[in-house]
């Protein structure tokens, strides 16, 4: 996978949406589990993106 490919763009957008959702959940919701799930999912998608770049 190269930079600028379609899957790279999709993973980047997914990461940004989850990161923004984590920020909103941190300030809006008292339960921190939702924040941790959103933030953790965002980090996992970013790691998958880097691994796919490294492998390909």
Short mmCIF file of C-alpha atoms in Angstrom, two decimals:
data_model
loop_
_atom_site.label_atom_id
_atom_site.label_comp_id
_atom_site.label_asym_id
_atom_site.label_seq_id
_atom_site.Cartn_x
_atom_site.Cartn_y
_atom_site.Cartn_z
CA UNK A 1 0.00 0.00 0.00
CA UNK A 2 1.38 3.37 -0.96
CA UNK A 3 0.58 6.81 0.32
CA UNK A 4 -2.37 8.31 -1.49
CA UNK A 5 -3.97 4.98 -2.38
CA UNK A 6 -7.66 4.51 -1.80
CA UNK A 7 -7.30 2.17 1.19
CA UNK A 8 -4.76 4.55 2.74
CA UNK A 9 -7.21 7.42 2.43
CA UNK A 10 -10.04 5.36 3.90
CA UNK A 11 -7.95 4.32 6.90
CA UNK A 12 -6.82 7.91 7.46
CA UNK A 13 -10.40 9.21 7.38
CA UNK A 14 -11.53 6.42 9.71
CA UNK A 15 -8.73 7.29 12.13
CA UNK A 16 -9.63 10.99 12.09
CA UNK A 17 -13.33 10.29 12.69
CA UNK A 18 -12.60 7.96 15.60
CA UNK A 19 -10.09 10.39 17.10
CA UNK A 20 -12.62 13.24 16.88
CA UNK A 21 -15.29 11.00 18.42
CA UNK A 22 -12.91 10.15 21.27
CA UNK A 23 -12.31 13.84 21.98
CA UNK A 24 -16.04 14.55 21.99
CA UNK A 25 -16.71 11.57 24.25
CA UNK A 26 -14.00 12.67 26.67
CA UNK A 27 -15.68 16.02 27.28
CA UNK A 28 -19.35 15.12 26.75
CA UNK A 29 -19.83 11.73 28.43
CA UNK A 30 -19.11 10.95 32.06
CA UNK A 31 -18.39 7.28 31.35
CA UNK A 32 -14.73 7.06 30.28
CA UNK A 33 -15.14 3.59 28.77
CA UNK A 34 -16.62 5.06 25.58
CA UNK A 35 -13.63 7.40 25.29
CA UNK A 36 -11.22 4.51 25.77
CA UNK A 37 -12.98 2.35 23.18
CA UNK A 38 -13.02 5.12 20.56
CA UNK A 39 -9.42 6.11 21.24
CA UNK A 40 -8.25 2.51 21.26
CA UNK A 41 -10.02 1.77 17.99
CA UNK A 42 -8.45 4.86 16.42
CA UNK A 43 -4.99 3.76 17.50
CA UNK A 44 -5.59 0.23 16.19
CA UNK A 45 -6.64 1.52 12.77
CA UNK A 46 -3.55 3.75 12.62
CA UNK A 47 -1.29 0.81 13.49
CA UNK A 48 -2.93 -1.33 10.80
CA UNK A 49 -2.32 1.46 8.32
CA UNK A 50 1.37 1.68 9.21
CA UNK A 51 1.76 -2.10 9.07
CA UNK A 52 0.15 -2.23 5.61
CA UNK A 53 2.49 0.51 4.43
CA UNK A 54 5.50 -1.36 5.79
CA UNK A 55 4.52 -4.72 4.31
CA UNK A 56 3.64 -3.43 0.86
#
